[in-house]
Amino acid sequence: MPLSVGDKLPEIKVKITGDREIALSDFLGRNLVLYFYPKASTPGCTQEGLDFTAAADAFAAANTAILGASRDGLKAQENFKTKQGFSFELVSDKDEALCQLFDVIKLKKMYGKESLGVERSTFLFDTEGVLRHEWRKVSVKGHVDEVLSAAKAL
């Protein structure tokens, strides 16, 4: 059953850039933005990461950590983060465990072909690890400002 607003942060460990494994519960005591994007090093995903990086100081001032996640492997995530200079870690969810928990794998159509892919989505947890906001089918333009406003309001 997918998470919904009011649910607690799931107990799951994830692999992140820097070749580390962390538990999402490591972020308790801070707000957490967990955003999912379809594929590293693609234009929309790059812009979204750059927008979060540009707002990193404002998120930090709002006691909010940021994690980006996709099904890309750790090497692709490392390259993406380094090349773009992202100020936060990226999650490699090759086995789709995190994607399944958040129900972000959706049937997509492109050029008449159907495939399963990550639907751009963002989740905001409060300091207690409770899901307070979710955005699905995200459009990149203006999205980070909306998330930042919600984080400041927590």
mmCIF file of C-alpha atoms in Angstrom:
data_model
loop_
_atom_site.group_PDB
_atom_site.id
_atom_site.type_symbol
_atom_site.label_atom_id
_atom_site.label_comp_id
_atom_site.label_asym_id
_atom_site.label_seq_id
_atom_site.Cartn_x
_atom_site.Cartn_y
_atom_site.Cartn_z
ATOM 1 C CA MET A 1 0.000 0.000 0.000
ATOM 2 C CA PRO A 2 1.539 3.342 -1.033
ATOM 3 C CA LEU A 3 2.368 6.021 1.491
ATOM 4 C CA SER A 4 -0.069 8.861 1.939
ATOM 5 C CA VAL A 5 -0.073 12.136 3.865
ATOM 6 C CA GLY A 6 0.010 11.435 7.605
ATOM 7 C CA ASP A 7 2.046 8.219 7.272
ATOM 8 C CA LYS A 8 5.404 7.795 8.997
ATOM 9 C CA LEU A 9 8.721 7.644 7.138
ATOM 10 C CA PRO A 10 9.296 4.038 6.094
ATOM 11 C CA GLU A 11 12.085 2.011 7.685
ATOM 12 C CA ILE A 12 14.307 1.410 4.697
ATOM 13 C CA LYS A 13 18.001 1.656 3.956
ATOM 14 C CA VAL A 14 19.128 3.166 0.665
ATOM 15 C CA LYS A 15 22.410 3.467 -1.243
ATOM 16 C CA ILE A 16 23.471 7.074 -1.797
ATOM 17 C CA THR A 17 26.248 8.933 -3.546
ATOM 18 C CA GLY A 18 29.525 8.815 -1.683
ATOM 19 C CA ASP A 19 29.140 5.023 -1.720
ATOM 20 C CA ARG A 20 27.234 5.001 1.559
ATOM 21 C CA GLU A 21 24.110 3.327 2.845
ATOM 22 C CA ILE A 22 21.756 5.281 5.059
ATOM 23 C CA ALA A 23 18.362 4.797 6.669
ATOM 24 C CA LEU A 24 15.676 7.367 5.907
ATOM 25 C CA SER A 25 15.154 7.562 9.684
ATOM 26 C CA ASP A 26 18.647 9.114 9.907
ATOM 27 C CA PHE A 27 16.901 12.373 8.964
ATOM 28 C CA LEU A 28 14.585 12.453 11.985
ATOM 29 C CA GLY A 29 14.960 15.814 13.699
ATOM 30 C CA ARG A 30 15.045 17.567 10.320
ATOM 31 C CA ASN A 31 12.442 17.947 7.610
ATOM 32 C CA LEU A 32 13.189 15.797 4.581
ATOM 33 C CA VAL A 33 12.462 16.434 0.914
ATOM 34 C CA LEU A 34 12.621 13.167 -1.020
ATOM 35 C CA TYR A 35 12.148 13.725 -4.714
ATOM 36 C CA PHE A 36 12.013 11.118 -7.459
ATOM 37 C CA TYR A 37 13.092 11.826 -11.028
ATOM 38 C CA PRO A 38 12.984 9.623 -14.141
ATOM 39 C CA LYS A 39 16.623 9.518 -15.275
ATOM 40 C CA ALA A 40 19.975 11.062 -14.374
ATOM 41 C CA SER A 41 21.542 13.522 -16.824
ATOM 42 C CA THR A 42 18.353 14.254 -18.778
ATOM 43 C CA PRO A 43 17.251 17.897 -19.263
ATOM 44 C CA GLY A 44 14.240 18.026 -16.912
ATOM 45 C CA CYS A 45 15.983 16.042 -14.193
ATOM 46 C CA THR A 46 19.084 18.212 -14.482
ATOM 47 C CA GLN A 47 17.023 21.401 -14.164
ATOM 48 C CA GLU A 48 15.148 20.073 -11.137
ATOM 49 C CA GLY A 49 18.418 19.174 -9.395
ATOM 50 C CA LEU A 50 19.897 22.579 -10.226
ATOM 51 C CA ASP A 51 16.782 24.287 -8.838
ATOM 52 C CA PHE A 52 17.052 22.333 -5.559
ATOM 53 C CA THR A 53 20.779 23.176 -5.383
ATOM 54 C CA ALA A 54 20.087 26.884 -5.968
ATOM 55 C CA ALA A 55 17.656 26.807 -3.033
ATOM 56 C CA ALA A 56 19.863 24.626 -0.795
ATOM 57 C CA ASP A 57 20.704 27.423 1.672
ATOM 58 C CA ALA A 58 17.033 28.341 2.047
ATOM 59 C CA PHE A 59 16.150 24.678 2.648
ATOM 60 C CA ALA A 60 18.975 24.418 5.228
ATOM 61 C CA ALA A 61 17.634 27.549 6.968
ATOM 62 C CA ALA A 62 14.250 25.769 7.122
ATOM 63 C CA ASN A 63 15.944 22.732 8.774
ATOM 64 C CA THR A 64 15.243 20.660 5.659
ATOM 65 C CA ALA A 65 17.466 18.022 4.047
ATOM 66 C CA ILE A 66 17.130 17.061 0.369
ATOM 67 C CA LEU A 67 17.520 13.649 -1.273
ATOM 68 C CA GLY A 68 17.012 12.951 -4.976
ATOM 69 C CA ALA A 69 16.192 9.402 -6.108
ATOM 70 C CA SER A 70 15.978 7.471 -9.368
ATOM 71 C CA ARG A 71 16.483 3.933 -10.657
ATOM 72 C CA ASP A 72 19.937 4.849 -11.999
ATOM 73 C CA GLY A 73 22.968 2.962 -10.725
ATOM 74 C CA LEU A 74 25.347 4.481 -8.203
ATOM 75 C CA LYS A 75 27.989 5.293 -10.840
ATOM 76 C CA ALA A 76 25.446 7.212 -12.961
ATOM 77 C CA GLN A 77 24.238 9.056 -9.838
ATOM 78 C CA GLU A 78 27.817 9.943 -8.820
ATOM 79 C CA ASN A 79 28.557 11.288 -12.316
ATOM 80 C CA PHE A 80 25.293 13.254 -12.394
ATOM 81 C CA LYS A 81 25.886 14.808 -8.960
ATOM 82 C CA THR A 82 29.513 15.690 -9.701
ATOM 83 C CA LYS A 83 28.907 17.078 -13.188
ATOM 84 C CA GLN A 84 26.018 19.285 -12.044
ATOM 85 C CA GLY A 85 27.497 20.232 -8.656
ATOM 86 C CA PHE A 86 24.420 19.180 -6.693
ATOM 87 C CA SER A 87 24.644 20.100 -3.001
ATOM 88 C CA PHE A 88 22.748 17.008 -1.779
ATOM 89 C CA GLU A 89 23.032 13.241 -2.095
ATOM 90 C CA LEU A 90 21.334 11.102 -4.722
ATOM 91 C CA VAL A 91 19.769 7.698 -4.057
ATOM 92 C CA SER A 92 20.400 4.752 -6.359
ATOM 93 C CA ASP A 93 17.221 2.677 -6.313
ATOM 94 C CA LYS A 94 18.114 0.051 -8.935
ATOM 95 C CA ASP A 95 15.975 -2.608 -7.237
ATOM 96 C CA GLU A 96 13.046 -0.139 -7.137
ATOM 97 C CA ALA A 97 12.333 -0.847 -3.449
ATOM 98 C CA LEU A 98 12.030 2.857 -2.625
ATOM 99 C CA CYS A 99 10.115 3.608 -5.840
ATOM 100 C CA GLN A 100 7.615 0.848 -4.993
ATOM 101 C CA LEU A 101 7.142 2.137 -1.430
ATOM 102 C CA PHE A 102 6.246 5.563 -2.773
ATOM 103 C CA ASP A 103 4.263 4.209 -5.750
ATOM 104 C CA VAL A 104 6.133 6.298 -8.325
ATOM 105 C CA ILE A 105 6.564 3.619 -11.020
ATOM 106 C CA LYS A 106 3.885 4.388 -13.598
ATOM 107 C CA LEU A 107 3.022 3.359 -17.142
ATOM 108 C CA LYS A 108 4.315 6.055 -19.476
ATOM 109 C CA LYS A 109 3.788 6.631 -23.176
ATOM 110 C CA MET A 110 6.461 8.142 -25.359
ATOM 111 C CA TYR A 111 6.418 8.172 -29.148
ATOM 112 C CA GLY A 112 3.558 5.659 -29.094
ATOM 113 C CA LYS A 113 5.469 3.151 -26.949
ATOM 114 C CA GLU A 114 4.476 2.198 -23.432
ATOM 115 C CA SER A 115 7.001 1.534 -20.690
ATOM 116 C CA LEU A 116 7.207 1.628 -16.921
ATOM 117 C CA GLY A 117 9.103 4.612 -15.587
ATOM 118 C CA VAL A 118 9.478 6.908 -12.615
ATOM 119 C CA GLU A 119 6.814 9.593 -12.382
ATOM 120 C CA ARG A 120 8.416 12.851 -11.195
ATOM 121 C CA SER A 121 7.198 13.131 -7.591
ATOM 122 C CA THR A 122 8.217 14.898 -4.378
ATOM 123 C CA PHE A 123 7.501 14.045 -0.738
ATOM 124 C CA LEU A 124 8.021 16.296 2.297
ATOM 125 C CA PHE A 125 8.408 14.784 5.771
ATOM 126 C CA ASP A 126 8.448 16.794 8.990
ATOM 127 C CA THR A 127 10.991 16.503 11.826
ATOM 128 C CA GLU A 128 8.997 13.625 13.344
ATOM 129 C CA GLY A 129 9.148 11.671 10.080
ATOM 130 C CA VAL A 130 5.489 12.219 9.173
ATOM 131 C CA LEU A 131 4.607 12.751 5.509
ATOM 132 C CA ARG A 132 3.100 16.246 5.331
ATOM 133 C CA HIS A 133 2.976 16.968 1.591
ATOM 134 C CA GLU A 134 3.204 15.034 -1.651
ATOM 135 C CA TRP A 135 3.404 16.282 -5.204
ATOM 136 C CA ARG A 136 2.836 13.877 -8.088
ATOM 137 C CA LYS A 137 3.133 14.378 -11.862
ATOM 138 C CA VAL A 138 5.437 17.279 -11.061
ATOM 139 C CA SER A 139 6.208 19.979 -13.589
ATOM 140 C CA VAL A 140 9.750 21.243 -12.942
ATOM 141 C CA LYS A 141 9.137 24.973 -13.463
ATOM 142 C CA GLY A 142 8.366 26.634 -10.118
ATOM 143 C CA HIS A 143 8.199 23.326 -8.254
ATOM 144 C CA VAL A 144 11.161 23.887 -5.921
ATOM 145 C CA ASP A 145 9.694 27.226 -4.755
ATOM 146 C CA GLU A 146 6.443 25.457 -3.894
ATOM 147 C CA VAL A 147 8.289 22.765 -1.915
ATOM 148 C CA LEU A 148 10.405 25.381 -0.122
ATOM 149 C CA SER A 149 7.279 27.320 0.923
ATOM 150 C CA ALA A 150 5.775 24.117 2.336
ATOM 151 C CA ALA A 151 9.020 23.291 4.193
ATOM 152 C CA LYS A 152 9.165 26.791 5.731
ATOM 153 C CA ALA A 153 5.558 26.384 6.910
ATOM 154 C CA LEU A 154 6.334 23.186 8.886
#
